[in-house]
XYZ file of C-alpha atoms in Angstrom:
728
model
C -81.707 -188.776 205.846
C -84.616 -187.377 206.377
C -85.888 -186.864 210.000
C -88.919 -184.972 210.221
C -92.029 -185.475 207.789
C -94.563 -182.824 207.050
C -98.179 -183.952 207.916
C -101.530 -182.983 206.394
C -104.319 -183.959 209.515
C -107.218 -185.476 208.562
C -109.328 -182.837 209.618
C -111.020 -179.992 207.422
C -110.454 -176.886 208.734
C -108.953 -173.664 208.198
C -106.912 -173.048 210.964
C -105.446 -176.812 210.337
C -104.853 -176.420 206.906
C -101.759 -176.667 207.032
C -98.474 -178.799 206.765
C -97.466 -179.778 210.728
C -94.028 -181.463 211.531
C -93.467 -184.503 213.147
C -90.236 -186.457 214.381
C -89.600 -189.904 212.294
C -88.634 -192.336 215.113
C -85.671 -194.279 214.690
C -87.572 -197.623 214.114
C -89.194 -195.664 211.121
C -86.233 -194.215 209.760
C -86.288 -195.831 205.499
C -89.691 -196.718 205.999
C -91.560 -193.630 205.795
C -92.318 -192.550 202.506
C -94.809 -189.247 200.725
C -97.784 -190.243 200.829
C -98.349 -192.964 203.871
C -101.112 -192.410 206.209
C -99.613 -192.278 209.576
C -101.142 -191.949 213.013
C -99.709 -188.982 215.003
C -100.498 -186.893 218.672
C -102.077 -183.630 218.409
C -103.852 -181.703 220.778
C -105.093 -183.895 223.867
C -105.266 -187.154 221.227
C -104.530 -188.775 218.087
C -105.132 -188.062 214.198
C -104.552 -189.693 211.173
C -102.249 -187.597 208.703
C -100.717 -187.769 205.873
C -96.737 -187.604 204.706
C -96.686 -184.920 202.207
C -93.017 -183.982 202.246
C -89.811 -185.478 204.073
C -86.643 -182.898 204.974
C -83.837 -183.095 207.557
C -84.400 -180.515 209.913
C -87.436 -178.242 211.067
C -87.392 -174.798 212.530
C -89.008 -176.081 215.938
C -88.086 -177.370 219.273
C -90.197 -179.292 220.344
C -91.290 -182.021 218.104
C -93.443 -185.028 218.619
C -93.005 -188.096 216.691
C -95.348 -190.048 214.471
C -96.551 -193.333 216.637
C -97.810 -195.821 213.777
C -97.639 -195.787 209.970
C -101.253 -197.239 208.819
C -101.734 -200.141 206.542
C -103.444 -199.606 202.972
C -102.269 -198.192 199.649
C -100.592 -194.682 199.694
C -100.683 -191.785 197.256
C -98.008 -191.602 194.866
C -96.048 -189.049 193.009
C -98.996 -188.086 190.938
C -101.577 -188.139 193.062
C -99.423 -185.086 195.453
C -98.968 -183.627 192.445
C -102.834 -183.515 192.219
C -104.020 -182.915 195.708
C -101.600 -179.691 195.348
C -102.855 -178.369 192.128
C -106.447 -179.520 193.496
C -105.741 -176.909 196.559
C -104.644 -174.144 194.524
C -107.061 -174.633 191.438
C -110.105 -175.021 193.529
C -109.351 -173.077 196.829
C -110.031 -176.046 199.547
C -108.498 -177.896 201.596
C -105.310 -180.201 201.223
C -107.423 -182.402 203.178
C -110.075 -181.934 200.942
C -108.031 -182.604 198.365
C -106.446 -185.797 199.486
C -109.995 -187.067 199.887
C -110.596 -186.255 196.329
C -107.825 -188.053 195.014
C -107.164 -190.562 197.182
C -111.115 -191.912 198.590
C -111.803 -193.678 201.483
C -113.481 -196.491 199.673
C -109.974 -197.720 199.397
C -108.529 -198.033 202.562
C -108.734 -201.781 203.607
C -110.628 -200.678 206.750
C -113.695 -199.659 204.694
C -114.052 -202.863 202.614
C -115.920 -206.003 204.618
C -113.843 -208.912 204.716
C -115.867 -212.037 204.358
C -115.011 -215.755 206.296
C -113.106 -218.199 204.281
C -113.075 -221.540 205.141
C -109.651 -223.820 204.612
C -109.658 -227.852 205.049
C -107.333 -228.496 207.600
C -105.797 -232.350 206.422
C -102.879 -233.711 209.024
C -101.709 -235.897 205.260
C -103.674 -236.904 201.749
C -105.198 -240.084 203.184
C -106.299 -238.713 207.116
C -110.026 -239.140 207.055
C -111.716 -237.458 210.690
C -114.061 -240.624 212.406
C -117.636 -238.183 211.091
C -119.876 -240.906 211.739
C -122.019 -240.052 214.243
C -121.749 -236.145 212.256
C -123.400 -236.500 209.214
C -123.538 -232.683 208.768
C -120.106 -232.372 208.946
C -119.398 -235.008 206.971
C -120.799 -233.592 204.141
C -118.816 -230.303 204.265
C -116.200 -231.737 204.780
C -116.398 -234.406 201.464
C -117.342 -230.835 200.102
C -114.302 -228.798 201.303
C -112.186 -231.807 199.509
C -113.057 -231.395 196.243
C -112.372 -227.973 196.519
C -108.756 -226.029 195.098
C -109.144 -223.435 197.658
C -110.824 -221.648 200.174
C -114.816 -221.008 200.150
C -116.518 -218.986 201.696
C -119.190 -219.814 204.749
C -122.510 -218.691 202.416
C -121.168 -220.836 199.629
C -120.985 -223.955 201.617
C -124.341 -223.282 203.067
C -125.680 -222.810 199.640
C -124.106 -226.522 198.547
C -124.431 -228.728 201.940
C -127.652 -226.968 203.265
C -125.742 -227.085 207.104
C -126.245 -224.552 209.231
C -123.530 -221.987 210.485
C -123.273 -223.642 213.683
C -122.143 -227.200 212.132
C -119.317 -224.998 210.390
C -118.103 -223.832 213.863
C -118.123 -226.979 215.355
C -115.826 -228.452 212.853
C -113.871 -225.104 213.267
C -113.717 -226.032 217.037
C -112.090 -229.871 216.681
C -109.595 -228.123 214.585
C -110.570 -230.154 210.729
C -110.678 -226.579 209.321
C -109.574 -222.943 209.373
C -112.137 -220.041 208.863
C -110.029 -216.907 208.029
C -112.043 -213.190 207.302
C -110.287 -211.989 203.957
C -110.976 -208.806 201.302
C -112.530 -210.954 198.527
C -111.839 -208.079 195.318
C -114.891 -208.334 193.171
C -114.477 -207.983 189.430
C -117.457 -206.407 187.931
C -115.793 -207.111 184.475
C -117.288 -211.071 183.236
C -121.002 -209.646 184.034
C -120.605 -207.208 182.357
C -118.837 -209.254 179.194
C -121.512 -210.952 179.017
C -124.189 -207.924 177.867
C -121.951 -207.055 175.548
C -120.554 -210.016 173.860
C -123.319 -210.602 171.790
C -124.254 -207.083 171.553
C -123.374 -205.378 167.889
C -123.331 -202.104 169.170
C -122.924 -198.524 166.628
C -119.773 -198.629 163.959
C -119.334 -195.926 161.764
C -117.135 -196.008 158.707
C -114.125 -194.087 160.204
C -113.638 -192.384 156.875
C -111.996 -189.476 158.606
C -110.401 -190.972 161.990
C -107.114 -190.097 159.431
C -108.085 -186.597 160.557
C -107.196 -187.423 164.191
C -104.402 -189.055 163.557
C -102.513 -186.394 161.856
C -103.791 -183.912 164.683
C -102.386 -186.223 167.390
C -98.984 -185.912 165.428
C -98.911 -182.268 165.520
C -100.246 -181.363 169.121
C -101.412 -184.407 171.598
C -104.086 -182.530 172.911
C -107.475 -182.255 170.785
C -110.671 -181.040 170.607
C -112.764 -183.027 168.040
C -115.880 -181.592 167.060
C -117.532 -184.700 165.405
C -121.302 -184.680 163.606
C -124.243 -185.073 165.956
C -125.054 -188.401 163.722
C -121.428 -189.662 163.389
C -120.376 -192.700 164.937
C -116.788 -192.644 167.152
C -116.352 -196.133 167.847
C -114.316 -197.435 165.192
C -112.194 -193.754 165.257
C -111.261 -194.526 169.295
C -110.250 -198.396 167.697
C -107.971 -197.283 166.221
C -106.395 -195.010 168.584
C -106.531 -197.464 171.318
C -104.876 -199.984 169.336
C -102.048 -197.430 168.003
C -101.882 -196.770 172.052
C -101.588 -200.292 173.137
C -98.766 -201.277 170.003
C -96.805 -198.558 172.221
C -96.841 -201.101 174.757
C -98.711 -197.878 176.796
C -101.643 -197.517 178.698
C -105.147 -195.478 177.928
C -108.270 -194.202 179.743
C -111.855 -193.688 178.478
C -114.213 -191.776 179.825
C -117.970 -191.713 179.212
C -120.417 -189.483 181.032
C -123.059 -192.053 181.650
C -122.400 -195.790 182.799
C -124.538 -196.867 179.994
C -122.576 -196.029 178.000
C -119.596 -198.142 179.348
C -121.058 -200.788 177.191
C -120.289 -199.621 174.311
C -117.184 -199.068 175.349
C -116.539 -202.244 176.588
C -117.189 -204.311 173.511
C -114.208 -202.100 171.037
C -111.832 -202.399 174.388
C -112.414 -206.303 174.776
C -111.493 -207.180 171.174
C -108.660 -205.041 171.753
C -107.265 -206.068 175.012
C -109.237 -208.847 176.330
C -109.551 -209.109 180.120
C -106.807 -206.764 181.011
C -109.299 -204.264 181.681
C -110.587 -202.222 184.267
C -113.833 -200.547 184.734
C -114.200 -197.708 187.681
C -117.568 -195.810 188.140
C -119.816 -194.660 191.113
C -122.320 -197.537 190.554
C -119.431 -200.161 191.590
C -119.725 -201.910 195.437
C -116.664 -200.762 197.434
C -115.489 -204.379 196.944
C -115.705 -204.306 193.150
C -113.573 -200.354 193.720
C -111.134 -202.054 195.848
C -110.736 -205.028 193.203
C -110.332 -202.536 190.071
C -108.153 -199.633 191.965
C -105.509 -202.611 192.535
C -105.666 -204.200 189.012
C -105.148 -200.403 187.572
C -102.020 -199.987 190.393
C -100.362 -203.186 188.968
C -100.442 -202.270 186.005
C -102.795 -205.182 185.089
C -104.908 -203.311 183.252
C -104.154 -201.991 179.441
C -107.502 -199.723 179.358
C -109.443 -197.955 181.597
C -112.683 -197.563 181.338
C -114.581 -194.835 183.863
C -116.865 -192.354 184.795
C -115.486 -188.914 186.762
C -114.508 -190.932 189.660
C -111.605 -192.854 187.623
C -109.474 -189.443 186.829
C -107.588 -190.376 190.013
C -106.995 -194.054 189.635
C -102.732 -194.001 190.163
C -102.164 -195.632 186.109
C -98.454 -196.141 185.269
C -97.422 -195.674 181.706
C -100.321 -193.922 180.401
C -100.434 -193.204 176.357
C -103.960 -191.674 175.773
C -106.842 -190.614 177.169
C -110.460 -189.630 175.291
C -113.089 -188.034 176.847
C -116.739 -188.988 175.125
C -118.834 -186.470 175.262
C -117.238 -184.033 176.735
C -119.584 -181.433 177.046
C -121.530 -183.125 179.714
C -122.120 -181.989 182.699
C -121.522 -185.190 184.474
C -117.716 -183.939 184.380
C -118.349 -181.470 186.418
C -118.420 -182.414 190.194
C -120.794 -180.700 192.011
C -119.140 -180.999 195.754
C -116.013 -179.265 197.079
C -113.854 -179.178 195.347
C -116.325 -178.280 192.403
C -113.488 -179.163 189.313
C -113.937 -180.017 185.859
C -112.611 -183.559 185.100
C -111.657 -182.175 181.685
C -108.750 -179.749 184.065
C -108.115 -182.620 185.801
C -107.079 -184.621 182.948
C -105.026 -182.347 180.849
C -102.522 -182.159 184.363
C -102.309 -185.771 183.972
C -101.672 -185.673 180.066
C -98.879 -182.890 180.999
C -97.444 -185.114 183.696
C -97.221 -188.261 181.598
C -96.532 -187.082 178.346
C -99.939 -188.592 176.749
C -102.661 -187.578 174.130
C -105.805 -185.964 175.493
C -108.718 -186.069 173.044
C -112.094 -184.364 174.063
C -114.616 -185.216 171.993
C -118.488 -184.191 171.301
C -120.889 -182.726 168.909
C -120.910 -179.689 171.218
C -117.750 -179.420 172.540
C -117.478 -176.603 175.826
C -116.571 -173.395 174.075
C -113.909 -173.523 177.203
C -112.282 -176.409 175.440
C -112.872 -174.380 171.885
C -110.764 -170.893 173.536
C -108.022 -173.671 174.234
C -107.986 -174.627 170.597
C -107.993 -170.652 169.325
C -104.557 -170.338 171.981
C -103.147 -173.230 170.566
C -103.206 -175.106 173.935
C -105.129 -177.748 171.754
C -105.848 -178.421 168.325
C -109.265 -178.502 167.032
C -110.690 -181.179 164.357
C -113.953 -180.439 162.714
C -115.151 -184.391 160.750
C -117.069 -183.041 157.817
C -117.918 -186.216 156.668
C -119.102 -186.415 153.404
C -122.545 -187.950 153.837
C -125.571 -186.159 153.688
C -127.471 -184.818 157.085
C -130.105 -187.605 157.624
C -132.647 -186.053 159.064
C -134.379 -182.551 158.999
C -134.381 -180.368 162.057
C -136.762 -177.235 161.446
C -137.407 -174.339 163.686
C -140.835 -173.177 164.483
C -142.125 -169.575 165.485
C -144.576 -169.862 168.778
C -145.313 -166.117 168.343
C -146.810 -167.366 164.790
C -148.416 -169.932 165.892
C -150.117 -167.446 168.490
C -150.954 -164.918 165.274
C -152.761 -168.067 163.365
C -155.032 -168.803 166.739
C -153.165 -171.750 167.736
C -153.103 -171.334 171.942
C -151.988 -175.281 171.966
C -148.156 -175.872 173.696
C -147.767 -177.331 170.270
C -147.519 -176.177 167.043
C -149.167 -177.151 164.211
C -145.750 -178.754 162.321
C -145.266 -180.344 165.432
C -148.621 -182.086 165.586
C -148.588 -183.015 162.365
C -144.995 -184.928 162.347
C -146.623 -186.948 164.652
C -150.109 -187.007 163.618
C -148.626 -188.631 160.734
C -148.245 -192.067 159.256
C -146.485 -194.290 158.353
C -144.759 -195.986 161.264
C -147.513 -197.138 163.236
C -144.638 -198.351 165.689
C -143.866 -194.128 166.289
C -141.558 -193.475 168.601
C -141.419 -189.449 170.004
C -139.685 -187.607 172.604
C -141.335 -184.260 173.722
C -138.596 -182.791 175.858
C -139.207 -180.314 178.324
C -136.380 -179.617 181.184
C -139.206 -178.959 184.146
C -140.715 -181.145 186.317
C -144.410 -180.702 187.311
C -146.762 -179.419 185.939
C -146.746 -175.498 186.512
C -143.679 -174.157 188.576
C -145.798 -171.125 189.604
C -149.625 -170.639 191.058
C -151.295 -167.787 190.979
C -154.441 -166.420 193.036
C -156.929 -164.265 190.151
C -158.643 -163.088 193.092
C -156.299 -161.952 195.892
C -152.966 -161.973 194.133
C -151.385 -165.070 196.609
C -148.107 -166.954 195.065
C -147.561 -170.346 196.433
C -144.193 -170.195 198.084
C -142.249 -172.748 200.037
C -142.189 -171.840 203.555
C -138.407 -173.214 204.159
C -137.316 -171.368 200.551
C -139.307 -168.485 199.690
C -139.447 -169.851 196.062
C -142.242 -170.356 194.195
C -143.817 -174.375 194.812
C -144.470 -176.273 191.744
C -147.993 -178.053 191.113
C -148.009 -181.878 190.597
C -151.298 -182.402 189.285
C -151.043 -186.269 189.524
C -151.031 -186.495 193.275
C -152.693 -183.061 194.391
C -149.397 -181.706 196.199
C -146.997 -178.769 195.649
C -143.264 -179.719 195.611
C -140.522 -177.617 196.395
C -137.826 -178.711 193.897
C -134.969 -177.113 196.387
C -136.002 -178.817 199.779
C -138.359 -181.550 200.831
C -141.386 -179.677 201.435
C -144.130 -181.392 200.055
C -148.443 -179.953 200.757
C -151.355 -180.710 199.771
C -153.622 -178.849 197.072
C -157.181 -178.159 197.230
C -157.560 -176.896 194.331
C -158.237 -173.386 196.302
C -156.452 -170.249 197.598
C -154.593 -170.698 200.575
C -155.406 -167.053 201.652
C -158.763 -166.663 200.519
C -160.013 -169.614 199.434
C -160.810 -168.750 195.975
C -160.984 -171.235 193.191
C -159.887 -168.917 190.573
C -155.462 -169.729 190.451
C -153.675 -169.758 187.872
C -150.976 -171.868 186.375
C -148.187 -170.129 184.876
C -145.601 -172.596 182.958
C -144.821 -175.833 181.924
C -143.652 -179.029 183.478
C -143.547 -182.734 182.176
C -147.053 -183.547 183.642
C -148.666 -180.614 181.730
C -146.681 -181.939 178.686
C -148.208 -184.876 178.817
C -151.709 -184.242 179.609
C -152.011 -182.354 176.345
C -150.181 -184.776 174.337
C -152.862 -187.464 175.669
C -155.861 -185.277 174.605
C -154.018 -184.205 171.220
C -152.862 -187.589 169.733
C -155.756 -189.560 171.198
C -153.612 -191.415 173.047
C -154.065 -193.211 176.506
C -150.682 -193.712 178.412
C -147.833 -191.140 177.850
C -144.583 -192.435 179.582
C -142.996 -189.790 181.834
C -138.852 -189.488 182.783
C -138.083 -187.580 185.076
C -136.232 -187.617 188.643
C -139.659 -187.695 190.175
C -140.303 -191.142 188.817
C -137.089 -192.493 188.182
C -134.742 -193.289 191.133
C -131.846 -195.870 189.089
C -130.042 -195.877 186.470
C -131.780 -199.932 185.885
C -135.476 -198.469 186.333
C -134.568 -196.000 183.489
C -133.420 -198.529 181.219
C -136.642 -200.430 181.932
C -138.746 -197.179 180.915
C -136.507 -196.830 177.607
C -136.711 -200.402 176.760
C -140.390 -200.290 177.118
C -140.923 -197.360 174.891
C -138.324 -198.927 172.681
C -139.581 -202.520 172.052
C -143.505 -201.384 171.881
C -144.966 -202.385 168.734
C -147.499 -199.200 168.466
C -147.115 -194.836 168.737
C -145.114 -194.172 171.699
C -144.933 -191.402 173.161
C -142.253 -190.176 175.458
C -142.179 -186.643 177.990
C -138.668 -186.341 179.519
C -136.471 -183.542 181.172
C -132.505 -183.527 180.831
C -132.626 -187.283 181.896
C -134.440 -188.608 178.733
C -131.850 -187.172 176.728
C -129.571 -190.667 176.770
C -127.550 -190.585 173.907
C -126.532 -193.872 171.955
C -129.200 -195.549 174.118
C -132.530 -195.109 171.755
C -132.774 -193.056 168.942
C -137.015 -191.943 167.581
C -138.557 -190.865 164.624
C -139.668 -187.414 166.264
C -137.841 -185.119 168.869
C -139.850 -182.043 169.618
C -138.113 -179.570 171.853
C -141.419 -177.768 173.652
C -139.378 -174.787 174.999
C -136.359 -174.062 173.580
C -136.871 -170.251 175.358
C -136.670 -172.270 179.029
C -133.078 -172.395 179.056
C -132.380 -170.292 176.475
C -133.690 -167.302 179.194
C -131.886 -168.746 182.424
C -129.994 -165.532 184.340
C -126.789 -167.521 183.461
C -124.044 -166.343 181.261
C -124.003 -170.027 179.718
C -127.836 -170.121 179.257
C -126.843 -169.567 175.092
C -124.163 -172.921 175.392
C -126.561 -174.753 177.429
C -129.491 -174.270 174.841
C -127.181 -174.914 171.886
C -126.014 -178.420 173.322
C -129.095 -179.322 174.366
C -130.907 -178.730 170.604
C -127.564 -181.011 169.366
C -127.798 -183.715 171.905
C -131.971 -183.551 170.330
C -130.127 -184.199 166.683
C -128.467 -187.283 168.275
C -131.950 -188.686 169.250
C -133.159 -188.951 166.535
C -133.239 -191.920 163.503
C -131.687 -191.811 160.423
C -135.044 -190.165 159.119
C -136.284 -188.566 161.947
C -137.356 -185.101 162.307
C -136.650 -182.111 165.063
C -138.642 -179.769 165.534
C -137.454 -176.830 168.030
C -140.125 -174.749 169.185
C -139.330 -171.158 170.384
C -140.449 -167.480 170.527
C -136.607 -166.324 169.657
C -136.102 -168.259 166.737
C -133.698 -166.051 165.218
C -131.591 -166.368 168.337
C -128.131 -167.890 167.448
C -128.005 -170.512 169.442
C -130.767 -171.878 167.880
C -130.364 -171.101 164.781
C -126.885 -172.185 164.670
C -127.312 -176.096 166.728
C -130.287 -176.178 163.692
C -127.463 -175.862 161.032
C -124.906 -178.061 163.369
C -122.431 -174.907 162.471
C -120.575 -174.819 165.698
C -118.064 -172.541 165.392
C -120.252 -169.532 164.244
C -121.852 -170.826 167.323
C -118.759 -170.518 169.719
C -117.076 -167.281 168.049
C -119.702 -165.599 168.744
C -120.534 -166.706 172.240
C -116.910 -166.261 173.527
C -117.235 -162.560 172.177
C -120.225 -162.078 174.301
C -118.042 -163.671 177.263
C -114.983 -160.984 176.536
C -116.953 -158.520 176.517
C -118.726 -158.501 179.849
C -115.856 -160.439 181.454
C -116.942 -164.140 181.966
C -114.740 -167.019 181.847
C -112.358 -168.654 180.255
C -111.218 -164.332 179.525
C -111.664 -163.987 183.425
C -111.745 -165.962 186.635
C -114.661 -165.753 189.042
C -114.391 -166.939 192.368
C -117.992 -166.935 194.065
C -117.877 -166.843 198.096
C -121.270 -167.391 199.696
C -122.772 -167.060 203.045
C -125.284 -169.086 204.576
C -126.409 -169.250 207.967
C -129.702 -169.556 209.813
C -130.872 -165.252 210.104
C -130.760 -162.981 207.162
C -129.073 -160.591 209.391
C -126.564 -162.632 210.536
C -125.365 -163.846 207.148
C -125.849 -159.744 205.558
C -123.571 -158.713 208.156
C -121.503 -161.439 207.998
C -121.189 -160.685 203.711
C -120.378 -157.228 204.500
C -117.268 -157.648 206.798
C -115.859 -160.188 204.164
C -116.644 -157.734 200.852
C -115.396 -154.283 203.543
C -111.898 -156.758 204.328
C -111.398 -157.408 200.525
C -111.797 -153.932 199.803
C -109.892 -152.671 202.084
C -107.165 -155.261 200.497
C -107.223 -153.107 197.470
C -105.654 -155.958 194.841
C -104.363 -155.016 191.679
C -106.839 -156.755 188.758
C -109.522 -157.498 191.155
C -112.966 -156.595 190.836
C -115.362 -156.829 193.714
C -118.777 -157.685 192.650
C -121.092 -157.925 195.973
C -122.333 -158.335 199.046
C -125.697 -159.070 197.903
C -128.280 -161.992 198.302
C -128.100 -165.257 196.415
C -129.854 -166.514 193.539
C -131.738 -168.405 195.575
C -131.797 -165.381 198.843
C -133.469 -168.498 200.984
C -132.952 -172.261 201.273
C -134.029 -174.999 203.168
C -134.329 -172.287 206.132
C -131.144 -171.152 205.344
C -130.128 -167.747 203.952
C -127.532 -167.243 201.350
C -125.464 -163.980 200.465
C -122.563 -164.188 197.886
C -119.728 -162.028 196.915
C -118.314 -162.431 193.271
C -114.392 -161.781 192.786
C -113.467 -161.091 189.424
C -109.881 -161.316 187.960
C -108.060 -161.985 185.102
C -105.615 -163.384 186.808
C -105.757 -166.561 188.756
C -102.858 -165.750 191.252
C -104.661 -162.667 192.783
C -107.560 -164.672 193.306
C -105.153 -167.276 195.802
C -103.436 -163.609 197.154
C -107.113 -162.528 198.192
C -107.327 -165.890 199.979
C -104.385 -166.028 201.962
C -104.894 -162.691 202.521
C -109.032 -163.087 203.444
C -108.262 -166.443 205.724
C -108.580 -164.761 209.293
C -111.796 -163.210 208.353
C -113.318 -166.427 207.048
C -112.331 -168.469 210.000
C -113.773 -165.615 212.443
C -117.070 -165.751 210.261
C -117.299 -169.426 210.339
C -116.563 -169.329 214.170
C -119.947 -167.733 214.274
C -121.909 -170.212 212.889
C -121.614 -168.612 209.197
C -121.151 -171.452 206.768
C -118.366 -170.399 203.714
C -118.463 -171.477 200.263
C -115.988 -171.263 197.266
C -117.120 -172.150 193.723
C -114.894 -171.622 190.587
C -116.143 -170.512 187.386
C -119.709 -172.120 187.885
C -121.192 -173.007 185.079
C -123.968 -171.933 186.544
C -123.356 -168.063 187.397
C -125.767 -164.753 186.959
């Protein structure tokens, strides 16, 4: 029998990121399990910890006992495996991995309790004397008609009495009040919205390809056509999974897509469905977590956070639009959900289907390595829309200095229909991202970030898009007061202003993060455009590319070069994906106009032709040549401090330590200032490490741990990022 427990303390610190041995008291023998939360003595106080392992012997002599087993659910075997895997692959603390796998929202202590009222009947015929208390009599009669406990608020709503009236009845022992956790099921409200919604359908003529591929290899990368819906194929795969008495998971990148998937799932599984995403309240998350844990859900639909749910009998995982950046965790550990789900599918021996019109290049690479099978649905239907790439150099040579090409102007102005819907895509907010005084050369910069300020012309302000700084703009230079200022670049406001002038339209809808603060606001804006009986022009950033929510007659990518020329190795892939997303936003007879000063670029050309394999193979050759992921592993150490001298010395000290180790198969890049050298008043330096083997990076982290801890003790913040999507 195990006498000792290996415990990870709930303290995110490098020097405490290890197992601590604790004695299991006699009264807890047989009750302590791996994954449990416990209270243990540490230093001069007590701490919460998680039992990671059990053992019969310990090399330590003086071992303190566990004080208490804490209530609530605990980590199961699969979740403990994921904790280890997250720590090893994303170089985070044990407790950071535990908090990722098991969010604190699931603890009973974090859930708001509701006061429930129960009637106290001595016997069925007994009635209290409440002649002189009409309010209490009203409550009594109401409670008698109820079969179970009722909340105080509901009693007040039904009877109109005050809380003091209900409390007085408690003192008379006529009722009892208990505070309880009421898990709120979000499913009924969602079902009301989808039952009468026809949703998207497709003929499913090529679904057999997916089924055949699944027989050969359980992990599939499915490249669909941009105009092809996938829901009938999903339905067939889900039905097959349920017939085998297994559980299925369907992941969507955006909450609005959940309702489309929910419709087909409800037809297959009724109310044996769980939904889990960041938009749920703590009580709703608690309800759905336990529904999954107890095996009451046959299909789970969710966003990124659903990946860690404790699912049993898992047979199928579907990832819809797997190219979406929403599947990437932006906080440490910065994981990609596809990697988590691949581990989950291996643990359960379940099928994993990654579906997209533009799958990630890394997914295609795994297919080439035969870790996945690549399936391309060709669909015999002809492409129902037109795509045209416009060379903006030729436009300029012909005297067109507008931001809109003649072709884009023509298709927007051309009638019919009268209620034409147009999307002008520009992935940049504001009016102009760069303001220069032509008299003295002064550049408007953020005082806290040392980055250029973006002009927002509508409210005459200058904004930093990297911190909260905003200042007034009086149309003059801050240094010499000259009025001769040059506005460089484009943003949503500039595109909107030009569209109003050129197309003689009074109102243009803008969708960007300056104006849209919630999913509901976004939906209302889009529905306004969709339901309008007149021509509507919408100018939007990436936020507007909501596949499946609305379709446009014309989509204009105002400048494909913006993404193409970003200083990141993944810029070509992002450009390709955005053009494909533009195609997915089109009506069947719609038109996509792509404006570029580099129209022959392979990512633009192949995206316009929906030639994914040609694009992916060339992109992979480029990455292999320049030693980028997925061929090489990249680990970025970022150092952050308020004093530039301190952070630069710290980065150099770390780089020197790494170089002295002389680890094989390891390339050190830097130290150097970060891509954004100063943000929010703090200076950034970075050291990049490159290796073909992740094991080399593991070894480096262990051997530099003391150096990193010393830098942290000096007040330098150290962050790690493995294979970031955006890295110079």
